[in-house]
């Protein structure tokens, strides 16, 4: 495994950290998991504030190279997208959170530039009819 920079996007927040990479996985040092994401491994399990999730097979989550990022995401019930070659990972929202957002029927706010570079946010158009056009080349 090699140690190098990792850009991790978690809940819309970008975290720059270091991780250990190999072909199959990315591992974070336990101290980076705590400092960068706020989660700590304790005897009670994986904890953040007052919330502790039991870790049944701690060897699947943690070994000498650190905490497996995929196992961490699975434990939280959150999807993980990894681009190892670019040193990037995105930890998505859980199905429960996404479901609640959809049930609210309120679109999340975002900001995008127009063709001239002027920034526009969805919230500035609240109460108006808005047509959003999206395109993806894949």
N, CA, C and O atoms as a GROMACS GRO file, in nm:
protein
  552
    1UNK      N    1   0.084  -0.119   0.000
    1UNK     CA    2   0.000   0.000   0.000
    1UNK      C    3   0.088   0.124   0.000
    1UNK      O    4   0.194   0.126   0.062
    2UNK      N    5   0.042   0.226  -0.070
    2UNK     CA    6   0.116   0.353  -0.070
    2UNK      C    7   0.033   0.461  -0.002
    2UNK      O    8  -0.090   0.463  -0.013
    3UNK      N    9   0.101   0.550   0.066
    3UNK     CA   10   0.036   0.662   0.134
    3UNK      C   11   0.042   0.784   0.043
    3UNK      O   12   0.148   0.820  -0.007
    4UNK      N   13  -0.075   0.846   0.022
    4UNK     CA   14  -0.081   0.968  -0.058
    4UNK      C   15  -0.203   1.050  -0.022
    4UNK      O   16  -0.284   1.010   0.063
    5UNK      N   17  -0.216   1.164  -0.086
    5UNK     CA   18  -0.326   1.257  -0.055
    5UNK      C   19  -0.460   1.199  -0.099
    5UNK      O   20  -0.470   1.130  -0.200
    6UNK      N   21  -0.563   1.230  -0.021
    6UNK     CA   22  -0.700   1.191  -0.052
    6UNK      C   23  -0.789   1.312  -0.035
    6UNK      O   24  -0.785   1.379   0.069
    7UNK      N   25  -0.869   1.340  -0.136
    7UNK     CA   26  -0.975   1.440  -0.125
    7UNK      C   27  -1.104   1.363  -0.101
    7UNK      O   28  -1.146   1.282  -0.185
    8UNK      N   29  -1.166   1.387   0.013
    8UNK     CA   30  -1.287   1.316   0.052
    8UNK      C   31  -1.399   1.418   0.068
    8UNK      O   32  -1.387   1.514   0.144
    9UNK      N   33  -1.507   1.396  -0.004
    9UNK     CA   34  -1.624   1.482   0.009
    9UNK      C   35  -1.726   1.408   0.095
    9UNK      O   36  -1.770   1.298   0.061
   10UNK      N   37  -1.761   1.469   0.207
   10UNK     CA   38  -1.854   1.410   0.302
   10UNK      C   39  -1.960   1.512   0.338
   10UNK      O   40  -1.930   1.616   0.397
   11UNK      N   41  -2.084   1.482   0.301
   11UNK     CA   42  -2.196   1.568   0.335
   11UNK      C   43  -2.175   1.711   0.283
   11UNK      O   44  -2.205   1.808   0.351
   12UNK      N   45  -2.123   1.721   0.160
   12UNK     CA   46  -2.102   1.850   0.096
   12UNK      C   47  -1.978   1.923   0.143
   12UNK      O   48  -1.950   2.034   0.097
   13UNK      N   49  -1.903   1.864   0.233
   13UNK     CA   50  -1.782   1.926   0.288
   13UNK      C   51  -1.660   1.853   0.232
   13UNK      O   52  -1.656   1.730   0.233
   14UNK      N   53  -1.563   1.929   0.182
   14UNK     CA   54  -1.443   1.870   0.126
   14UNK      C   55  -1.334   1.862   0.232
   14UNK      O   56  -1.302   1.961   0.298
   15UNK      N   57  -1.279   1.743   0.246
   15UNK     CA   58  -1.174   1.717   0.344
   15UNK      C   59  -1.048   1.673   0.270
   15UNK      O   60  -1.053   1.580   0.190
   16UNK      N   61  -0.939   1.739   0.296
   16UNK     CA   62  -0.810   1.698   0.241
   16UNK      C   63  -0.736   1.622   0.349
   16UNK      O   64  -0.714   1.675   0.458
   17UNK      N   65  -0.698   1.498   0.321
   17UNK     CA   66  -0.632   1.414   0.420
   17UNK      C   67  -0.532   1.323   0.350
   17UNK      O   68  -0.510   1.337   0.230
   18UNK      N   69  -0.473   1.231   0.423
   18UNK     CA   70  -0.388   1.130   0.363
   18UNK      C   71  -0.449   0.994   0.391
   18UNK      O   72  -0.519   0.974   0.490
   19UNK      N   73  -0.422   0.901   0.301
   19UNK     CA   74  -0.475   0.766   0.315
   19UNK      C   75  -0.378   0.668   0.253
   19UNK      O   76  -0.284   0.706   0.183
   20UNK      N   77  -0.401   0.541   0.281
   20UNK     CA   78  -0.322   0.433   0.222
   20UNK      C   79  -0.405   0.370   0.111
   20UNK      O   80  -0.520   0.333   0.131
   21UNK      N   81  -0.345   0.358  -0.007
   21UNK     CA   82  -0.414   0.308  -0.125
   21UNK      C   83  -0.352   0.177  -0.172
   21UNK      O   84  -0.231   0.158  -0.164
   22UNK      N   85  -0.437   0.088  -0.220
   22UNK     CA   86  -0.392  -0.022  -0.304
   22UNK      C   87  -0.500  -0.041  -0.410
   22UNK      O   88  -0.592   0.040  -0.418
   23UNK      N   89  -0.490  -0.144  -0.491
   23UNK     CA   90  -0.584  -0.161  -0.602
   23UNK      C   91  -0.728  -0.179  -0.556
   23UNK      O   92  -0.821  -0.138  -0.625
   24UNK      N   93  -0.749  -0.240  -0.440
   24UNK     CA   94  -0.882  -0.277  -0.397
   24UNK      C   95  -0.944  -0.186  -0.292
   24UNK      O   96  -1.066  -0.187  -0.274
   25UNK      N   97  -0.864  -0.107  -0.221
   25UNK     CA   98  -0.922  -0.032  -0.110
   25UNK      C   99  -0.843   0.094  -0.075
   25UNK      O  100  -0.729   0.114  -0.116
   26UNK      N  101  -0.911   0.177   0.003
   26UNK     CA  102  -0.850   0.297   0.061
   26UNK      C  103  -0.866   0.284   0.211
   26UNK      O  104  -0.974   0.253   0.261
   27UNK      N  105  -0.758   0.309   0.283
   27UNK     CA  106  -0.762   0.300   0.429
   27UNK      C  107  -0.716   0.430   0.491
   27UNK      O  108  -0.615   0.488   0.450
   28UNK      N  109  -0.792   0.476   0.591
   28UNK     CA  110  -0.760   0.597   0.666
   28UNK      C  111  -0.701   0.558   0.801
   28UNK      O  112  -0.747   0.463   0.863
   29UNK      N  113  -0.600   0.632   0.845
   29UNK     CA  114  -0.550   0.611   0.980
   29UNK      C  115  -0.662   0.646   1.078
   29UNK      O  116  -0.736   0.742   1.054
   30UNK      N  117  -0.677   0.570   1.188
   30UNK     CA  118  -0.784   0.600   1.284
   30UNK      C  119  -0.783   0.745   1.332
   30UNK      O  120  -0.888   0.804   1.354
   31UNK      N  121  -0.663   0.804   1.347
   31UNK     CA  122  -0.658   0.944   1.392
   31UNK      C  123  -0.710   1.039   1.284
   31UNK      O  124  -0.765   1.144   1.316
   32UNK      N  125  -0.694   1.003   1.155
   32UNK     CA  126  -0.750   1.085   1.047
   32UNK      C  127  -0.902   1.071   1.041
   32UNK      O  128  -0.972   1.169   1.014
   33UNK      N  129  -0.952   0.951   1.066
   33UNK     CA  130  -1.096   0.929   1.070
   33UNK      C  131  -1.159   1.019   1.177
   33UNK      O  132  -1.265   1.077   1.157
   34UNK      N  133  -1.092   1.028   1.290
   34UNK     CA  134  -1.141   1.110   1.400
   34UNK      C  135  -1.126   1.259   1.370
   34UNK      O  136  -1.222   1.335   1.383
   35UNK      N  137  -1.006   1.301   1.331
   35UNK     CA  138  -0.980   1.444   1.309
   35UNK      C  139  -1.056   1.499   1.188
   35UNK      O  140  -1.105   1.612   1.192
   36UNK      N  141  -1.065   1.421   1.080
   36UNK     CA  142  -1.122   1.470   0.956
   36UNK      C  143  -1.272   1.448   0.943
   36UNK      O  144  -1.342   1.530   0.882
   37UNK      N  145  -1.323   1.338   1.000
   37UNK     CA  146  -1.464   1.305   0.985
   37UNK      C  147  -1.541   1.305   1.116
   37UNK      O  148  -1.664   1.298   1.116
   38UNK      N  149  -1.470   1.311   1.228
   38UNK     CA  150  -1.537   1.317   1.358
   38UNK      C  151  -1.577   1.182   1.415
   38UNK      O  152  -1.644   1.179   1.519
   39UNK      N  153  -1.540   1.071   1.351
   39UNK     CA  154  -1.574   0.938   1.400
   39UNK      C  155  -1.452   0.877   1.468
   39UNK      O  156  -1.340   0.891   1.418
   40UNK      N  157  -1.472   0.810   1.579
   40UNK     CA  158  -1.363   0.746   1.653
   40UNK      C  159  -1.399   0.602   1.685
   40UNK      O  160  -1.514   0.571   1.716
   41UNK      N  161  -1.300   0.514   1.678
   41UNK     CA  162  -1.319   0.375   1.719
   41UNK      C  163  -1.298   0.364   1.869
   41UNK      O  164  -1.191   0.396   1.920
   42UNK      N  165  -1.402   0.318   1.938
   42UNK     CA  166  -1.397   0.299   2.083
   42UNK      C  167  -1.441   0.158   2.113
   42UNK      O  168  -1.481   0.084   2.023
   43UNK      N  169  -1.434   0.119   2.239
   43UNK     CA  170  -1.476  -0.017   2.276
   43UNK      C  171  -1.625  -0.036   2.248
   43UNK      O  172  -1.669  -0.149   2.225
   44UNK      N  173  -1.704   0.073   2.251
   44UNK     CA  174  -1.848   0.064   2.223
   44UNK      C  175  -1.876   0.047   2.075
   44UNK      O  176  -1.984   0.002   2.037
   45UNK      N  177  -1.780   0.082   1.990
   45UNK     CA  178  -1.796   0.072   1.846
   45UNK      C  179  -1.742   0.197   1.778
   45UNK      O  180  -1.648   0.260   1.828
   46UNK      N  181  -1.800   0.232   1.667
   46UNK     CA  182  -1.763   0.351   1.592
   46UNK      C  183  -1.851   0.465   1.642
   46UNK      O  184  -1.974   0.459   1.629
   47UNK      N  185  -1.790   0.570   1.699
   47UNK     CA  186  -1.868   0.673   1.768
   47UNK      C  187  -1.840   0.813   1.713
   47UNK      O  188  -1.729   0.847   1.672
   48UNK      N  189  -1.947   0.892   1.713
   48UNK     CA  190  -1.940   1.035   1.679
   48UNK      C  191  -2.036   1.105   1.773
   48UNK      O  192  -2.157   1.088   1.764
   49UNK      N  193  -1.981   1.184   1.863
   49UNK     CA  194  -2.064   1.249   1.964
   49UNK      C  195  -2.131   1.144   2.052
   49UNK      O  196  -2.065   1.056   2.107
   50UNK      N  197  -2.264   1.154   2.064
   50UNK     CA  198  -2.340   1.060   2.147
   50UNK      C  199  -2.382   0.934   2.070
   50UNK      O  200  -2.441   0.844   2.129
   51UNK      N  201  -2.352   0.929   1.941
   51UNK     CA  202  -2.395   0.816   1.858
   51UNK      C  203  -2.281   0.714   1.850
   51UNK      O  204  -2.168   0.749   1.815
   52UNK      N  205  -2.310   0.589   1.880
   52UNK     CA  206  -2.214   0.480   1.865
   52UNK      C  207  -2.278   0.367   1.786
   52UNK      O  208  -2.388   0.322   1.819
   53UNK      N  209  -2.209   0.322   1.682
   53UNK     CA  210  -2.256   0.210   1.602
   53UNK      C  211  -2.173   0.088   1.638
   53UNK      O  212  -2.050   0.095   1.634
   54UNK      N  213  -2.236  -0.023   1.674
   54UNK     CA  214  -2.158  -0.142   1.707
   54UNK      C  215  -2.083  -0.193   1.584
   54UNK      O  216  -2.135  -0.190   1.473
   55UNK      N  217  -1.962  -0.239   1.607
   55UNK     CA  218  -1.879  -0.296   1.500
   55UNK      C  219  -1.865  -0.444   1.531
   55UNK      O  220  -1.792  -0.482   1.623
   56UNK      N  221  -1.934  -0.526   1.454
   56UNK     CA  222  -1.933  -0.670   1.481
   56UNK      C  223  -1.800  -0.734   1.442
   56UNK      O  224  -1.741  -0.806   1.523
   57UNK      N  225  -1.754  -0.710   1.322
   57UNK     CA  226  -1.629  -0.770   1.276
   57UNK      C  227  -1.526  -0.659   1.260
   57UNK      O  228  -1.505  -0.608   1.150
   58UNK      N  229  -1.464  -0.621   1.370
   58UNK     CA  230  -1.370  -0.508   1.368
   58UNK      C  231  -1.253  -0.532   1.272
   58UNK      O  232  -1.195  -0.437   1.221
   59UNK      N  233  -1.219  -0.659   1.248
   59UNK     CA  234  -1.108  -0.687   1.156
   59UNK      C  235  -1.145  -0.651   1.012
   59UNK      O  236  -1.055  -0.623   0.932
   60UNK      N  237  -1.275  -0.650   0.976
   60UNK     CA  238  -1.317  -0.606   0.843
   60UNK      C  239  -1.302  -0.455   0.828
   60UNK      O  240  -1.278  -0.405   0.719
   61UNK      N  241  -1.317  -0.384   0.938
   61UNK     CA  242  -1.311  -0.238   0.938
   61UNK      C  243  -1.169  -0.186   0.957
   61UNK      O  244  -1.129  -0.089   0.892
   62UNK      N  245  -1.094  -0.249   1.045
   62UNK     CA  246  -0.963  -0.196   1.084
   62UNK      C  247  -0.856  -0.304   1.079
   62UNK      O  248  -0.877  -0.416   1.126
   63UNK      N  249  -0.742  -0.270   1.021
   63UNK     CA  250  -0.624  -0.355   1.029
   63UNK      C  251  -0.502  -0.264   1.046
   63UNK      O  252  -0.518  -0.146   1.074
   64UNK      N  253  -0.384  -0.318   1.031
   64UNK     CA  254  -0.261  -0.240   1.054
   64UNK      C  255  -0.248  -0.122   0.958
   64UNK      O  256  -0.179  -0.025   0.989
   65UNK      N  257  -0.313  -0.130   0.841
   65UNK     CA  258  -0.306  -0.020   0.743
   65UNK      C  259  -0.410   0.088   0.767
   65UNK      O  260  -0.406   0.192   0.702
   66UNK      N  261  -0.503   0.066   0.860
   66UNK     CA  262  -0.602   0.167   0.892
   66UNK      C  263  -0.745   0.120   0.875
   66UNK      O  264  -0.771   0.000   0.865
   67UNK      N  265  -0.837   0.214   0.871
   67UNK     CA  266  -0.980   0.188   0.860
   67UNK      C  267  -1.017   0.181   0.711
   67UNK      O  268  -0.989   0.274   0.635
   68UNK      N  269  -1.081   0.071   0.671
   68UNK     CA  270  -1.125   0.054   0.533
   68UNK      C  271  -1.241   0.150   0.505
   68UNK      O  272  -1.345   0.142   0.570
   69UNK      N  273  -1.222   0.240   0.411
   69UNK     CA  274  -1.322   0.343   0.381
   69UNK      C  275  -1.453   0.281   0.333
   69UNK      O  276  -1.560   0.331   0.367
   70UNK      N  277  -1.447   0.174   0.253
   70UNK     CA  278  -1.569   0.109   0.206
   70UNK      C  279  -1.645   0.044   0.322
   70UNK      O  280  -1.767   0.056   0.330
   71UNK      N  281  -1.574  -0.024   0.410
   71UNK     CA  282  -1.639  -0.086   0.526
   71UNK      C  283  -1.699   0.021   0.617
   71UNK      O  284  -1.806   0.000   0.674
   72UNK      N  285  -1.632   0.134   0.630
   72UNK     CA  286  -1.682   0.248   0.708
   72UNK      C  287  -1.814   0.297   0.649
   72UNK      O  288  -1.912   0.316   0.721
   73UNK      N  289  -1.817   0.318   0.516
   73UNK     CA  290  -1.939   0.364   0.448
   73UNK      C  291  -2.051   0.262   0.464
   73UNK      O  292  -2.166   0.298   0.488
   74UNK      N  293  -2.018   0.133   0.450
   74UNK     CA  294  -2.119   0.028   0.465
   74UNK      C  295  -2.178   0.030   0.606
   74UNK      O  296  -2.299   0.014   0.623
   75UNK      N  297  -2.094   0.048   0.706
   75UNK     CA  298  -2.140   0.052   0.844
   75UNK      C  299  -2.236   0.168   0.867
   75UNK      O  300  -2.333   0.156   0.942
   76UNK      N  301  -2.210   0.281   0.801
   76UNK     CA  302  -2.298   0.398   0.814
   76UNK      C  303  -2.422   0.388   0.725
   76UNK      O  304  -2.515   0.467   0.739
   77UNK      N  305  -2.423   0.290   0.633
   77UNK     CA  306  -2.535   0.278   0.540
   77UNK      C  307  -2.534   0.388   0.436
   77UNK      O  308  -2.639   0.433   0.391
   78UNK      N  309  -2.414   0.430   0.397
   78UNK     CA  310  -2.400   0.539   0.299
   78UNK      C  311  -2.323   0.490   0.177
   78UNK      O  312  -2.227   0.414   0.192
   79UNK      N  313  -2.362   0.532   0.058
   79UNK     CA  314  -2.288   0.492  -0.061
   79UNK      C  315  -2.152   0.561  -0.067
   79UNK      O  316  -2.135   0.670  -0.014
   80UNK      N  317  -2.056   0.496  -0.133
   80UNK     CA  318  -1.922   0.551  -0.147
   80UNK      C  319  -1.879   0.540  -0.292
   80UNK      O  320  -1.885   0.432  -0.351
   81UNK      N  321  -1.836   0.650  -0.350
   81UNK     CA  322  -1.780   0.651  -0.486
   81UNK      C  323  -1.632   0.680  -0.472
   81UNK      O  324  -1.592   0.777  -0.407
   82UNK      N  325  -1.549   0.596  -0.534
   82UNK     CA  326  -1.404   0.609  -0.522
   82UNK      C  327  -1.340   0.621  -0.660
   82UNK      O  328  -1.376   0.547  -0.752
   83UNK      N  329  -1.248   0.713  -0.673
   83UNK     CA  330  -1.161   0.724  -0.790
   83UNK      C  331  -1.019   0.721  -0.738
   83UNK      O  332  -0.957   0.826  -0.717
   84UNK      N  333  -0.967   0.600  -0.718
   84UNK     CA  334  -0.834   0.583  -0.656
   84UNK      C  335  -0.724   0.653  -0.734
   84UNK      O  336  -0.636   0.715  -0.674
   85UNK      N  337  -0.729   0.644  -0.866
   85UNK     CA  338  -0.625   0.705  -0.949
   85UNK      C  339  -0.613   0.855  -0.930
   85UNK      O  340  -0.505   0.911  -0.944
   86UNK      N  341  -0.724   0.920  -0.897
   86UNK     CA  342  -0.726   1.064  -0.876
   86UNK      C  343  -0.717   1.100  -0.728
   86UNK      O  344  -0.710   1.218  -0.692
   87UNK      N  345  -0.717   0.999  -0.641
   87UNK     CA  346  -0.711   1.025  -0.497
   87UNK      C  347  -0.836   1.096  -0.447
   87UNK      O  348  -0.827   1.192  -0.370
   88UNK      N  349  -0.953   1.047  -0.491
   88UNK     CA  350  -1.078   1.114  -0.458
   88UNK      C  351  -1.183   1.012  -0.416
   88UNK      O  352  -1.191   0.903  -0.472
   89UNK      N  353  -1.264   1.049  -0.318
   89UNK     CA  354  -1.376   0.966  -0.274
   89UNK      C  355  -1.490   1.058  -0.230
   89UNK      O  356  -1.467   1.166  -0.176
   90UNK      N  357  -1.613   1.011  -0.254
   90UNK     CA  358  -1.732   1.086  -0.213
   90UNK      C  359  -1.819   0.994  -0.130
   90UNK      O  360  -1.859   0.887  -0.175
   91UNK      N  361  -1.847   1.037  -0.008
   91UNK     CA  362  -1.934   0.964   0.083
   91UNK      C  363  -2.072   1.025   0.072
   91UNK      O  364  -2.094   1.138   0.116
   92UNK      N  365  -2.167   0.951   0.013
   92UNK     CA  366  -2.301   1.004  -0.013
   92UNK      C  367  -2.392   0.996   0.108
   92UNK      O  368  -2.357   0.940   0.212
   93UNK      N  369  -2.508   1.053   0.092
   93UNK     CA  370  -2.610   1.051   0.198
   93UNK      C  371  -2.675   0.914   0.204
   93UNK      O  372  -2.682   0.844   0.103
   94UNK      N  373  -2.721   0.875   0.321
   94UNK     CA  374  -2.786   0.745   0.338
   94UNK      C  375  -2.920   0.743   0.266
   94UNK      O  376  -2.977   0.847   0.235
   95UNK      N  377  -2.970   0.622   0.240
   95UNK     CA  378  -3.100   0.608   0.175
   95UNK      C  379  -3.210   0.672   0.259
   95UNK      O  380  -3.304   0.729   0.204
   96UNK      N  381  -3.198   0.664   0.390
   96UNK     CA  382  -3.298   0.724   0.479
   96UNK      C  383  -3.301   0.876   0.462
   96UNK      O  384  -3.408   0.936   0.453
   97UNK      N  385  -3.183   0.938   0.457
   97UNK     CA  386  -3.175   1.084   0.438
   97UNK      C  387  -3.226   1.123   0.300
   97UNK      O  388  -3.304   1.218   0.287
   98UNK      N  389  -3.184   1.049   0.196
   98UNK     CA  390  -3.230   1.080   0.060
   98UNK      C  391  -3.381   1.064   0.049
   98UNK      O  392  -3.448   1.144  -0.016
   99UNK      N  393  -3.435   0.960   0.113
   99UNK     CA  394  -3.580   0.937   0.111
   99UNK      C  395  -3.656   1.051   0.177
   99UNK      O  396  -3.760   1.094   0.128
  100UNK      N  397  -3.604   1.100   0.290
  100UNK     CA  398  -3.669   1.212   0.358
  100UNK      C  399  -3.664   1.338   0.273
  100UNK      O  400  -3.760   1.415   0.271
  101UNK      N  401  -3.553   1.360   0.203
  101UNK     CA  402  -3.544   1.477   0.115
  101UNK      C  403  -3.644   1.467   0.002
  101UNK      O  404  -3.710   1.566  -0.031
  102UNK      N  405  -3.657   1.349  -0.058
  102UNK     CA  406  -3.754   1.331  -0.166
  102UNK      C  407  -3.896   1.348  -0.116
  102UNK      O  408  -3.978   1.410  -0.183
  103UNK      N  409  -3.926   1.294   0.002
  103UNK     CA  410  -4.061   1.304   0.057
  103UNK      C  411  -4.100   1.449   0.087
  103UNK      O  412  -4.217   1.484   0.080
  104UNK      N  413  -4.000   1.532   0.119
  104UNK     CA  414  -4.030   1.672   0.148
  104UNK      C  415  -4.071   1.750   0.023
  104UNK      O  416  -4.132   1.856   0.034
  105UNK      N  417  -4.039   1.699  -0.094
  105UNK     CA  418  -4.066   1.763  -0.222
  105UNK      C  419  -4.006   1.902  -0.232
  105UNK      O  420  -4.056   1.987  -0.306
  106UNK      N  421  -3.898   1.926  -0.159
  106UNK     CA  422  -3.825   2.051  -0.166
  106UNK      C  423  -3.688   2.021  -0.225
  106UNK      O  424  -3.612   1.941  -0.170
  107UNK      N  425  -3.658   2.085  -0.335
  107UNK     CA  426  -3.528   2.063  -0.400
  107UNK      C  427  -3.417   2.123  -0.315
  107UNK      O  428  -3.432   2.233  -0.260
  108UNK      N  429  -3.305   2.054  -0.303
  108UNK     CA  430  -3.193   2.111  -0.228
  108UNK      C  431  -3.135   2.231  -0.302
  108UNK      O  432  -3.135   2.235  -0.425
  109UNK      N  433  -3.087   2.327  -0.228
  109UNK     CA  434  -3.028   2.446  -0.290
  109UNK      C  435  -2.893   2.411  -0.352
  109UNK      O  436  -2.820   2.327  -0.301
  110UNK      N  437  -2.862   2.476  -0.462
  110UNK     CA  438  -2.730   2.464  -0.524
  110UNK      C  439  -2.702   2.593  -0.599
  110UNK      O  440  -2.794   2.671  -0.628
  111UNK      N  441  -2.576   2.614  -0.630
  111UNK     CA  442  -2.534   2.735  -0.702
  111UNK      C  443  -2.456   2.691  -0.825
  111UNK      O  444  -2.364   2.610  -0.815
  112UNK      N  445  -2.493   2.746  -0.941
  112UNK     CA  446  -2.424   2.715  -1.067
  112UNK      C  447  -2.405   2.842  -1.148
  112UNK      O  448  -2.484   2.936  -1.136
  113UNK      N  449  -2.301   2.847  -1.230
  113UNK     CA  450  -2.280   2.965  -1.314
  113UNK      C  451  -2.361   2.955  -1.443
  113UNK      O  452  -2.388   2.846  -1.493
  114UNK      N  453  -2.400   3.073  -1.497
  114UNK     CA  454  -2.461   3.075  -1.630
  114UNK      C  455  -2.349   3.081  -1.734
  114UNK      O  456  -2.232   3.071  -1.698
  115UNK      N  457  -2.383   3.098  -1.860
  115UNK     CA  458  -2.282   3.099  -1.967
  115UNK      C  459  -2.185   3.216  -1.957
  115UNK      O  460  -2.075   3.208  -2.011
  116UNK      N  461  -2.225   3.324  -1.890
  116UNK     CA  462  -2.138   3.439  -1.871
  116UNK      C  463  -2.058   3.430  -1.741
  116UNK      O  464  -1.977   3.517  -1.712
  117UNK      N  465  -2.081   3.326  -1.663
  117UNK     CA  466  -2.007   3.307  -1.538
  117UNK      C  467  -2.076   3.363  -1.414
  117UNK      O  468  -2.023   3.348  -1.304
  118UNK      N  469  -2.191   3.426  -1.430
  118UNK     CA  470  -2.265   3.480  -1.315
  118UNK      C  471  -2.327   3.365  -1.238
  118UNK      O  472  -2.389   3.276  -1.297
  119UNK      N  473  -2.310   3.366  -1.105
  119UNK     CA  474  -2.363   3.258  -1.022
  119UNK      C  475  -2.511   3.278  -0.993
  119UNK      O  476  -2.556   3.389  -0.967
  120UNK      N  477  -2.585   3.168  -0.998
  120UNK     CA  478  -2.728   3.168  -0.968
  120UNK      C  479  -2.755   3.054  -0.871
  120UNK      O  480  -2.702   2.944  -0.887
  121UNK      N  481  -2.839   3.080  -0.770
  121UNK     CA  482  -2.876   2.973  -0.677
  121UNK      C  483  -3.022   2.938  -0.700
  121UNK      O  484  -3.103   3.023  -0.740
  122UNK      N  485  -3.055   2.814  -0.675
  122UNK     CA  486  -3.194   2.771  -0.690
  122UNK      C  487  -3.284   2.846  -0.592
  122UNK      O  488  -3.397   2.879  -0.625
  123UNK      N  489  -3.234   2.873  -0.472
  123UNK     CA  490  -3.316   2.938  -0.370
  123UNK      C  491  -3.359   3.079  -0.409
  123UNK      O  492  -3.462   3.126  -0.362
  124UNK      N  493  -3.284   3.146  -0.494
  124UNK     CA  494  -3.324   3.282  -0.534
  124UNK      C  495  -3.446   3.279  -0.627
  124UNK      O  496  -3.505   3.383  -0.655
  125UNK      N  497  -3.482   3.161  -0.674
  125UNK     CA  498  -3.599   3.146  -0.762
  125UNK      C  499  -3.715   3.077  -0.692
  125UNK      O  500  -3.811   3.036  -0.757
  126UNK      N  501  -3.707   3.063  -0.559
  126UNK     CA  502  -3.811   2.993  -0.485
  126UNK      C  503  -3.945   3.062  -0.509
  126UNK      O  504  -3.955   3.185  -0.507
  127UNK      N  505  -4.048   2.981  -0.531
  127UNK     CA  506  -4.182   3.032  -0.558
  127UNK      C  507  -4.209   3.059  -0.704
  127UNK      O  508  -4.322   3.090  -0.742
  128UNK      N  509  -4.105   3.047  -0.788
  128UNK     CA  510  -4.120   3.068  -0.932
  128UNK      C  511  -4.107   2.933  -1.002
  128UNK      O  512  -4.048   2.840  -0.947
  129UNK      N  513  -4.162   2.924  -1.122
  129UNK     CA  514  -4.142   2.804  -1.202
  129UNK      C  515  -4.001   2.810  -1.260
  129UNK      O  516  -3.960   2.912  -1.314
  130UNK      N  517  -3.928   2.698  -1.250
  130UNK     CA  518  -3.790   2.691  -1.297
  130UNK      C  519  -3.775   2.566  -1.382
  130UNK      O  520  -3.819   2.457  -1.343
  131UNK      N  521  -3.714   2.580  -1.497
  131UNK     CA  522  -3.683   2.466  -1.583
  131UNK      C  523  -3.534   2.437  -1.569
  131UNK      O  524  -3.450   2.522  -1.598
  132UNK      N  525  -3.501   2.315  -1.523
  132UNK     CA  526  -3.362   2.275  -1.511
  132UNK      C  527  -3.332   2.174  -1.621
  132UNK      O  528  -3.405   2.076  -1.637
  133UNK      N  529  -3.227   2.197  -1.696
  133UNK     CA  530  -3.186   2.106  -1.801
  133UNK      C  531  -3.050   2.051  -1.763
  133UNK      O  532  -2.956   2.126  -1.736
  134UNK      N  533  -3.040   1.919  -1.760
  134UNK     CA  534  -2.913   1.855  -1.723
  134UNK      C  535  -2.867   1.769  -1.840
  134UNK      O  536  -2.948   1.715  -1.915
  135UNK      N  537  -2.737   1.758  -1.855
  135UNK     CA  538  -2.677   1.678  -1.960
  135UNK      C  539  -2.557   1.603  -1.906
  135UNK      O  540  -2.478   1.657  -1.829
  136UNK      N  541  -2.546   1.481  -1.946
  136UNK     CA  542  -2.428   1.401  -1.910
  136UNK      C  543  -2.382   1.327  -2.035
  136UNK      O  544  -2.466   1.275  -2.109
  137UNK      N  545  -2.255   1.321  -2.059
  137UNK     CA  546  -2.204   1.260  -2.181
  137UNK      C  547  -2.195   1.109  -2.173
  137UNK      O  548  -2.173   1.043  -2.275
  138UNK      N  549  -2.210   1.053  -2.056
  138UNK     CA  550  -2.199   0.908  -2.047
  138UNK      C  551  -2.332   0.846  -2.074
  138UNK      O  552  -2.345   0.724  -2.071
   0.00000   0.00000   0.00000
